[in-house]
Amino acid sequence: MVERGGDAEHTTSEGAFVGTTDSTVLDQWLREAGAEAGAEIFAHARDLRDGKEVGWRSDNPVVTASVFKVSVLLEYVRQVSSGELDPREQLEITDADRVLGPSGLSVFTDDTRWSLRDLATSMMTVSDNTATDVLVDILGLDRINKTLADLGLPGTVLVGACQGIFDAALVELGVSDFAQLDAAMESLGSDVAGMAFCDPARTNRSTPRESTELLARIWSDEAATPEACAEARRILGLQVWSHRLASGFPDDRIRVSGKTGTIGVARNEIGVVEYPDGSSYAIAVFLRTSRFAYRQPAADALIGRVARALVDHLQHA
């Protein structure tokens, strides 16, 4: 259930939901919007000024997909801040390091040298899977999970990096190489939802509420030193994708910093929206779609619409 109540509401001509403090009306809109886009919605938003919250299935475990890279980024800036890592350190990236993915080093051909700082930036700006796994190897999966536990986020857990998830998928699908992966998933149809990487009990996971709590800690300098949190915010603000969360806030004066995630039937984004008047909101929207397909514009747009609806609700609360 939505977690606040009130009275006034209206919708725009495009069907976006704005300005309600009525929990029942918001409940109904979320149900109808999800059904229209063919997706289950799990979402949460919090006002970073006063802590007011609104959510929809916000404590349900969800598949993070590449949203888990926010946790990797946090551990990176913490280890830089402690002096364990030098962000300028150069690493040789070769074909042996390459991980399946549609962007960044994953699609490059030649060997190259990148700094740790640039690996972290590519991981977040274009969701670079190769950069992610190189960093996870350096940072340590156990260290990342310990930081999350220390921050009081017991439902946010990493079971592996990108390569491990893909390797497990090959075994589960009974195929021998990544060239066969997409075809094998497409042949399953809606049964893709039963695979391990679509099950929060068996893969990287969080909850919508814990996701906004993690962002709130980064924005309030509580997740690390102020300098480390500032660097995390800077990198999160460089993400290039504008088709999900940012689509709900088309005014260029509104700053959107976020991280998308996509795998199987999971389609997500978490981020912080900052208005010119100084108000800011941490938002997490996780979708579980009714089918597997890479291009689902209605679901992508739904993430922005839900984010805007929750922020509008908080603004009128």
XYZ file of C-alpha atoms in Angstrom, residues 12-214:
203
model
C -2.333 15.158 -17.126
C -3.520 14.735 -20.709
C -0.591 12.346 -21.284
C -1.839 10.103 -18.476
C 0.915 11.002 -16.006
C -0.238 11.152 -12.424
C 0.458 14.354 -10.519
C -0.438 16.155 -7.334
C -2.230 13.557 -5.227
C -2.042 12.976 -1.504
C -4.822 10.371 -1.681
C -3.369 6.903 -1.093
C -6.334 5.099 -2.632
C -6.141 7.093 -5.838
C -2.391 6.594 -6.102
C -2.827 2.852 -5.464
C -5.316 2.643 -8.295
C -3.137 4.658 -10.674
C -0.104 2.452 -10.000
C -2.118 -0.715 -10.620
C -3.562 0.624 -13.874
C -0.272 2.057 -15.120
C 1.527 -1.218 -14.458
C -1.152 -3.260 -16.197
C -1.098 -0.925 -19.201
C 2.672 -1.319 -19.595
C 2.670 -5.044 -18.840
C 4.760 -4.787 -15.683
C 4.627 -5.267 -11.922
C 5.818 -2.182 -10.050
C 7.954 -2.057 -6.908
C 8.858 1.492 -5.913
C 9.835 3.901 -3.173
C 10.647 7.598 -2.873
C 11.838 9.748 -0.003
C 12.146 13.488 0.458
C 15.788 14.109 1.349
C 14.925 17.255 3.294
C 12.359 15.955 5.785
C 12.469 12.163 5.359
C 8.864 11.794 4.192
C 8.368 8.554 2.267
C 5.935 6.990 -0.147
C 6.112 3.466 -1.500
C 4.459 0.675 -3.419
C 5.596 -2.863 -2.506
C 8.639 -1.047 -1.226
C 9.894 -3.811 1.079
C 9.642 -6.611 -1.474
C 12.968 -8.148 -2.533
C 13.801 -7.152 -6.111
C 16.416 -8.071 -8.713
C 18.851 -5.184 -8.929
C 20.483 -6.051 -12.277
C 23.035 -3.274 -12.970
C 21.653 -1.148 -10.143
C 24.074 -3.177 -7.986
C 26.843 -1.036 -9.488
C 25.880 1.789 -7.116
C 27.109 -0.416 -4.268
C 30.339 -1.084 -6.167
C 30.799 2.659 -6.718
C 30.306 3.345 -3.026
C 32.939 0.789 -2.030
C 35.324 2.230 -4.623
C 35.077 5.784 -3.246
C 35.388 4.496 0.319
C 38.609 2.622 -0.458
C 39.997 5.648 -2.297
C 39.118 7.816 0.693
C 40.864 5.434 3.111
C 44.033 5.528 1.011
C 43.805 1.870 -0.004
C 43.381 2.762 -3.675
C 44.819 5.465 -5.906
C 42.146 6.540 -8.414
C 44.905 7.383 -10.907
C 46.340 3.846 -10.900
C 46.477 2.497 -14.461
C 45.352 -1.030 -15.347
C 45.909 -2.969 -18.555
C 42.554 -4.202 -19.902
C 42.872 -7.087 -22.373
C 40.548 -9.428 -24.182
C 40.820 -11.830 -21.238
C 39.122 -9.227 -19.037
C 36.203 -8.628 -21.400
C 32.708 -9.396 -20.065
C 29.516 -9.672 -22.122
C 27.743 -6.332 -22.443
C 26.431 -3.730 -24.890
C 28.633 -0.796 -23.912
C 32.021 0.474 -22.786
C 35.000 -1.850 -22.628
C 32.693 -4.793 -23.285
C 32.387 -3.752 -26.939
C 35.934 -2.452 -27.452
C 38.344 -4.502 -29.551
C 41.850 -3.465 -28.598
C 43.822 -3.745 -25.377
C 43.941 -0.487 -23.440
C 45.049 1.144 -20.185
C 42.506 2.854 -17.956
C 42.692 4.414 -14.506
C 40.571 3.094 -11.656
C 38.659 6.385 -11.683
C 37.805 6.005 -15.367
C 36.734 2.398 -14.832
C 34.331 3.569 -12.112
C 33.049 6.324 -14.377
C 32.422 3.970 -17.306
C 30.718 1.492 -14.976
C 28.162 4.126 -14.027
C 27.790 6.315 -17.123
C 27.222 3.524 -19.665
C 26.827 0.513 -17.332
C 30.127 -0.997 -18.485
C 30.139 -4.657 -17.371
C 33.846 -5.180 -18.023
C 34.797 -2.127 -15.965
C 32.475 -3.357 -13.209
C 34.036 -6.800 -12.923
C 37.583 -5.420 -12.948
C 36.635 -3.164 -10.035
C 34.805 -5.891 -8.111
C 37.909 -8.081 -8.352
C 39.983 -5.269 -6.848
C 37.499 -4.127 -4.203
C 36.382 -7.571 -3.072
C 32.807 -8.856 -3.051
C 32.973 -9.508 0.695
C 34.081 -5.929 1.353
C 31.159 -4.565 -0.665
C 28.658 -6.726 1.230
C 30.192 -5.820 4.588
C 29.810 -2.115 3.811
C 26.144 -2.646 2.924
C 25.574 -4.600 6.133
C 27.378 -1.941 8.196
C 25.092 0.694 6.685
C 22.070 -1.249 7.939
C 20.920 -2.583 4.571
C 20.433 -6.323 5.224
C 18.252 -6.844 2.156
C 20.855 -5.441 -0.243
C 23.244 -8.248 -1.168
C 25.638 -9.007 -4.022
C 26.026 -12.693 -4.847
C 28.382 -12.053 -7.740
C 29.600 -9.717 -10.459
C 28.454 -9.700 -14.093
C 30.552 -12.602 -15.388
C 29.375 -14.927 -12.631
C 25.728 -14.159 -13.365
C 26.220 -14.776 -17.085
C 28.165 -17.999 -16.494
C 25.357 -19.319 -14.297
C 22.839 -18.433 -17.009
C 24.777 -20.498 -19.572
C 24.622 -23.521 -17.282
C 20.931 -23.001 -16.508
C 20.043 -22.656 -20.187
C 22.265 -25.544 -21.257
C 24.188 -23.562 -23.874
C 27.935 -23.411 -24.325
C 28.681 -19.795 -25.272
C 27.296 -16.298 -25.093
C 26.446 -16.220 -28.808
C 23.605 -18.634 -27.986
C 22.402 -16.844 -24.873
C 19.844 -14.445 -26.358
C 18.308 -17.083 -28.633
C 17.996 -19.477 -25.708
C 16.254 -16.845 -23.570
C 13.923 -15.857 -26.399
C 12.916 -19.494 -26.837
C 11.763 -19.605 -23.213
C 9.258 -16.774 -23.651
C 7.671 -15.838 -20.331
C 9.553 -18.701 -18.617
C 12.630 -16.441 -18.525
C 11.077 -15.080 -15.337
C 11.910 -18.376 -13.628
C 15.646 -18.157 -14.250
C 18.035 -17.509 -11.366
C 18.953 -14.002 -12.549
C 15.264 -13.048 -12.393
C 14.809 -14.412 -8.873
C 15.860 -12.035 -6.068
C 16.465 -15.006 -3.777
C 19.211 -16.277 -6.116
C 20.871 -13.169 -7.524
C 21.939 -9.611 -6.638
C 19.089 -8.055 -4.766
C 17.739 -5.178 -2.719
C 14.395 -3.598 -1.863
C 13.069 -0.280 -3.145
C 13.174 1.199 0.372
C 16.774 0.105 0.983
C 17.759 1.468 -2.429
C 16.522 4.951 -1.570
C 18.147 4.650 1.858
C 21.492 3.910 0.184
